[in-house]
mmCIF file of C-alpha atoms in Angstrom:
data_model
loop_
_atom_site.group_PDB
_atom_site.id
_atom_site.type_symbol
_atom_site.label_atom_id
_atom_site.label_comp_id
_atom_site.label_asym_id
_atom_site.label_seq_id
_atom_site.Cartn_x
_atom_site.Cartn_y
_atom_site.Cartn_z
ATOM 1 C CA MET A 1 -29.559 -3.562 59.518
ATOM 2 C CA THR A 2 -28.674 -0.405 61.373
ATOM 3 C CA ALA A 3 -27.123 0.052 64.791
ATOM 4 C CA ALA A 4 -25.808 2.877 66.850
ATOM 5 C CA PRO A 5 -22.065 3.468 66.542
ATOM 6 C CA SER A 6 -20.103 3.918 69.717
ATOM 7 C CA ALA A 7 -16.561 4.943 70.573
ATOM 8 C CA GLY A 8 -14.130 5.416 73.425
ATOM 9 C CA SER A 9 -13.125 3.339 76.423
ATOM 10 C CA PRO A 10 -15.888 1.241 77.896
ATOM 11 C CA PRO A 11 -17.462 2.415 81.114
ATOM 12 C CA SER A 12 -17.591 -0.205 83.855
ATOM 13 C CA SER A 13 -21.183 -1.005 82.846
ATOM 14 C CA ASP A 14 -19.970 -1.930 79.332
ATOM 15 C CA ARG A 15 -17.185 -4.084 80.771
ATOM 16 C CA VAL A 16 -19.737 -5.963 82.897
ATOM 17 C CA ALA A 17 -22.158 -6.243 79.955
ATOM 18 C CA VAL A 18 -19.500 -7.556 77.556
ATOM 19 C CA ALA A 19 -18.267 -10.093 80.111
ATOM 20 C CA ALA A 20 -21.859 -11.311 80.531
ATOM 21 C CA LEU A 21 -22.405 -11.561 76.756
ATOM 22 C CA LEU A 22 -19.106 -13.397 76.229
ATOM 23 C CA GLY A 23 -19.502 -15.573 79.314
ATOM 24 C CA ARG A 24 -15.973 -14.602 80.403
ATOM 25 C CA GLU A 25 -13.766 -11.591 81.004
ATOM 26 C CA PRO A 26 -12.500 -10.016 77.761
ATOM 27 C CA PHE A 27 -8.907 -10.914 76.831
ATOM 28 C CA THR A 28 -8.128 -7.424 75.518
ATOM 29 C CA HIS A 29 -8.714 -3.789 76.197
ATOM 30 C CA PHE A 30 -11.679 -2.848 74.031
ATOM 31 C CA SER A 31 -14.195 -0.188 73.137
ATOM 32 C CA VAL A 32 -17.775 -0.689 72.022
ATOM 33 C CA ALA A 33 -17.834 -0.173 68.249
ATOM 34 C CA VAL A 34 -21.525 -0.905 67.638
ATOM 35 C CA ARG A 35 -24.529 -0.963 69.929
ATOM 36 C CA CYS A 36 -27.719 -2.851 69.226
ATOM 37 C CA PRO A 37 -30.935 -0.858 68.833
ATOM 38 C CA HIS A 38 -31.600 -1.531 72.536
ATOM 39 C CA GLY A 39 -28.299 0.074 73.613
ATOM 40 C CA GLY A 40 -26.323 -3.051 74.461
ATOM 41 C CA PRO A 41 -22.809 -3.768 73.165
ATOM 42 C CA ALA A 42 -23.174 -5.607 69.840
ATOM 43 C CA VAL A 43 -19.606 -5.370 68.492
ATOM 44 C CA VAL A 44 -16.505 -4.693 70.554
ATOM 45 C CA ARG A 45 -13.304 -3.331 69.052
ATOM 46 C CA ASN A 46 -10.178 -4.989 70.445
ATOM 47 C CA GLU A 47 -6.680 -3.649 70.774
ATOM 48 C CA PRO A 48 -4.099 -5.495 68.604
ATOM 49 C CA LEU A 49 -2.416 -6.924 71.730
ATOM 50 C CA ASP A 50 -4.145 -8.816 74.515
ATOM 51 C CA ARG A 51 -3.756 -7.954 78.197
ATOM 52 C CA ARG A 52 -0.571 -10.048 78.357
ATOM 53 C CA GLY A 53 0.987 -8.274 75.376
ATOM 54 C CA ARG A 54 0.397 -11.119 72.902
ATOM 55 C CA PRO A 55 -0.963 -10.422 69.400
ATOM 56 C CA PHE A 56 -4.760 -10.465 69.232
ATOM 57 C CA PRO A 57 -5.657 -10.578 65.533
ATOM 58 C CA THR A 58 -9.421 -10.128 65.815
ATOM 59 C CA ARG A 59 -10.159 -6.395 65.711
ATOM 60 C CA ASP A 60 -13.941 -6.556 66.003
ATOM 61 C CA TRP A 61 -15.776 -9.177 68.037
ATOM 62 C CA LEU A 62 -19.460 -10.000 67.698
ATOM 63 C CA ALA A 63 -20.886 -9.695 71.216
ATOM 64 C CA CYS A 64 -24.610 -9.757 70.366
ATOM 65 C CA ARG A 65 -25.784 -13.246 71.236
ATOM 66 C CA ALA A 66 -28.733 -13.205 68.835
ATOM 67 C CA LEU A 67 -26.561 -12.339 65.833
ATOM 68 C CA GLY A 68 -23.857 -14.747 67.017
ATOM 69 C CA GLU A 69 -26.322 -17.631 67.264
ATOM 70 C CA ALA A 70 -27.640 -16.985 63.750
ATOM 71 C CA VAL A 71 -24.094 -16.893 62.359
ATOM 72 C CA SER A 72 -23.194 -20.090 64.246
ATOM 73 C CA ARG A 73 -26.112 -21.857 62.555
ATOM 74 C CA LEU A 74 -24.874 -20.635 59.165
ATOM 75 C CA GLU A 75 -21.334 -21.838 59.898
ATOM 76 C CA ALA A 76 -22.677 -25.248 60.995
ATOM 77 C CA ALA A 77 -24.603 -25.479 57.720
ATOM 78 C CA GLY A 78 -21.456 -24.956 55.631
ATOM 79 C CA GLY A 79 -21.492 -21.152 55.431
ATOM 80 C CA VAL A 80 -17.715 -20.769 55.544
ATOM 81 C CA ARG A 81 -17.262 -22.985 52.493
ATOM 82 C CA ALA A 82 -20.183 -21.345 50.711
ATOM 83 C CA LEU A 83 -18.644 -17.895 51.199
ATOM 84 C CA GLU A 84 -15.234 -19.115 50.014
ATOM 85 C CA ASP A 85 -16.808 -20.758 46.958
ATOM 86 C CA ASP A 86 -18.952 -17.760 45.948
ATOM 87 C CA PRO A 87 -17.080 -16.176 43.004
ATOM 88 C CA ASP A 88 -18.856 -12.849 43.543
ATOM 89 C CA MET A 89 -17.339 -12.610 47.028
ATOM 90 C CA ALA A 90 -13.650 -13.096 46.148
ATOM 91 C CA GLY A 91 -13.066 -9.369 45.605
ATOM 92 C CA PRO A 92 -15.018 -8.208 48.665
ATOM 93 C CA LEU A 93 -13.215 -10.775 50.847
ATOM 94 C CA ALA A 94 -9.829 -9.580 49.588
ATOM 95 C CA ASP A 95 -10.894 -5.981 50.231
ATOM 96 C CA ALA A 96 -12.038 -6.821 53.775
ATOM 97 C CA HIS A 97 -8.736 -8.537 54.578
ATOM 98 C CA ALA A 98 -6.724 -5.628 53.155
ATOM 99 C CA ARG A 99 -8.744 -3.045 55.096
ATOM 100 C CA HIS A 100 -8.466 -5.064 58.329
ATOM 101 C CA GLN A 101 -4.698 -5.403 57.849
ATOM 102 C CA GLU A 102 -4.433 -1.659 57.341
ATOM 103 C CA LEU A 103 -6.377 -0.931 60.538
ATOM 104 C CA HIS A 104 -5.210 -3.695 62.884
ATOM 105 C CA ALA A 105 -1.447 -4.234 63.038
ATOM 106 C CA GLY A 106 -1.259 -6.157 59.752
ATOM 107 C CA HIS A 107 -3.683 -8.931 60.784
ATOM 108 C CA ARG A 108 -6.260 -10.290 58.346
ATOM 109 C CA VAL A 109 -9.870 -10.694 59.516
ATOM 110 C CA ALA A 110 -9.925 -13.209 62.396
ATOM 111 C CA GLY A 111 -6.169 -13.638 61.982
ATOM 112 C CA GLY A 112 -6.653 -15.780 58.894
ATOM 113 C CA GLY A 113 -3.374 -16.800 57.294
ATOM 114 C CA ASP A 114 -4.644 -17.338 53.761
ATOM 115 C CA PRO A 115 -6.770 -14.529 52.318
ATOM 116 C CA ALA A 116 -8.523 -17.006 50.001
ATOM 117 C CA HIS A 117 -9.939 -18.857 53.027
ATOM 118 C CA VAL A 118 -12.476 -17.656 55.544
ATOM 119 C CA LYS A 119 -11.667 -18.409 59.151
ATOM 120 C CA CYS A 120 -14.729 -17.029 60.955
ATOM 121 C CA LEU A 121 -18.018 -15.613 59.725
ATOM 122 C CA HIS A 122 -18.580 -13.979 63.129
ATOM 123 C CA ALA A 123 -15.396 -11.901 62.756
ATOM 124 C CA HIS A 124 -16.292 -10.884 59.199
ATOM 125 C CA LEU A 125 -19.774 -9.798 60.277
ATOM 126 C CA ALA A 126 -18.428 -7.874 63.292
ATOM 127 C CA PHE A 127 -15.851 -6.123 61.117
ATOM 128 C CA GLY A 128 -18.459 -5.236 58.490
ATOM 129 C CA LEU A 129 -20.898 -3.871 61.078
ATOM 130 C CA ALA A 130 -18.167 -1.841 62.770
ATOM 131 C CA GLU A 131 -17.000 -0.403 59.445
ATOM 132 C CA GLY A 132 -20.510 0.651 58.488
ATOM 133 C CA GLY A 133 -21.368 -2.279 56.265
ATOM 134 C CA SER A 134 -19.762 -4.392 53.578
ATOM 135 C CA PRO A 135 -20.740 -6.871 50.876
ATOM 136 C CA VAL A 136 -19.304 -9.663 53.063
ATOM 137 C CA ALA A 137 -21.410 -8.636 56.069
ATOM 138 C CA ASP A 138 -24.483 -8.329 53.843
ATOM 139 C CA TRP A 139 -23.857 -11.830 52.455
ATOM 140 C CA ILE A 140 -23.586 -13.258 55.975
ATOM 141 C CA LEU A 141 -26.652 -11.425 57.307
ATOM 142 C CA GLU A 142 -28.797 -12.532 54.375
ATOM 143 C CA ARG A 143 -27.815 -16.196 54.525
ATOM 144 C CA ALA A 144 -27.887 -16.382 58.327
ATOM 145 C CA GLY A 145 -31.268 -14.699 58.521
ATOM 146 C CA ALA A 146 -29.693 -12.608 61.287
ATOM 147 C CA ARG A 147 -31.831 -9.866 62.791
ATOM 148 C CA TRP A 148 -31.665 -7.697 65.870
ATOM 149 C CA PRO A 149 -33.714 -9.384 68.608
ATOM 150 C CA ASP A 150 -36.930 -7.863 69.977
ATOM 151 C CA ARG A 151 -35.114 -7.171 73.236
ATOM 152 C CA CYS A 152 -31.478 -6.841 74.210
ATOM 153 C CA CYS A 153 -29.533 -10.064 74.735
ATOM 154 C CA LEU A 154 -28.511 -8.709 78.136
ATOM 155 C CA GLU A 155 -32.155 -8.873 79.243
ATOM 156 C CA ARG A 156 -32.224 -12.571 78.367
ATOM 157 C CA LEU A 157 -29.135 -13.100 80.524
ATOM 158 C CA SER A 158 -30.358 -11.217 83.593
ATOM 159 C CA PRO A 159 -32.114 -13.066 86.441
ATOM 160 C CA GLY A 160 -35.754 -13.333 85.541
ATOM 161 C CA GLY A 161 -34.945 -12.312 81.973
ATOM 162 C CA GLY A 162 -36.169 -15.557 80.479
ATOM 163 C CA GLY A 163 -32.974 -16.575 78.842
#
């Protein structure tokens, strides 16, 4: 799964797009870390503090609705436990947490307290996509059957967009 990397502060169009994808205003200052093949924000990179100055442990947030829905189905089917119980993933999970801590004010992926436990598959996938891939992201994508949609999620949200 490939996507276009992005960087820098979001233009107002990205702020509007991310708010539409999230269904709310973002809690943090962010940049778009990954764009979907259609150009929409797929992963946003958050600052370590929210707009009120409180810690915000999730560095990368999955904004693409299509990927998010696929990951939600995997979580509902026991995906968190399956990832935790997969002995081949213990090392990659530890590596992901260590890398996230290094990059994001000492927070583990999704702010998880115990590195042996997975808090959120969405956050792990977003982090892996933003970092250019990882065994954890690959595991999630494969088991979720997650694919880029035929058209941008923003089109589905727009009036007359059919979604």
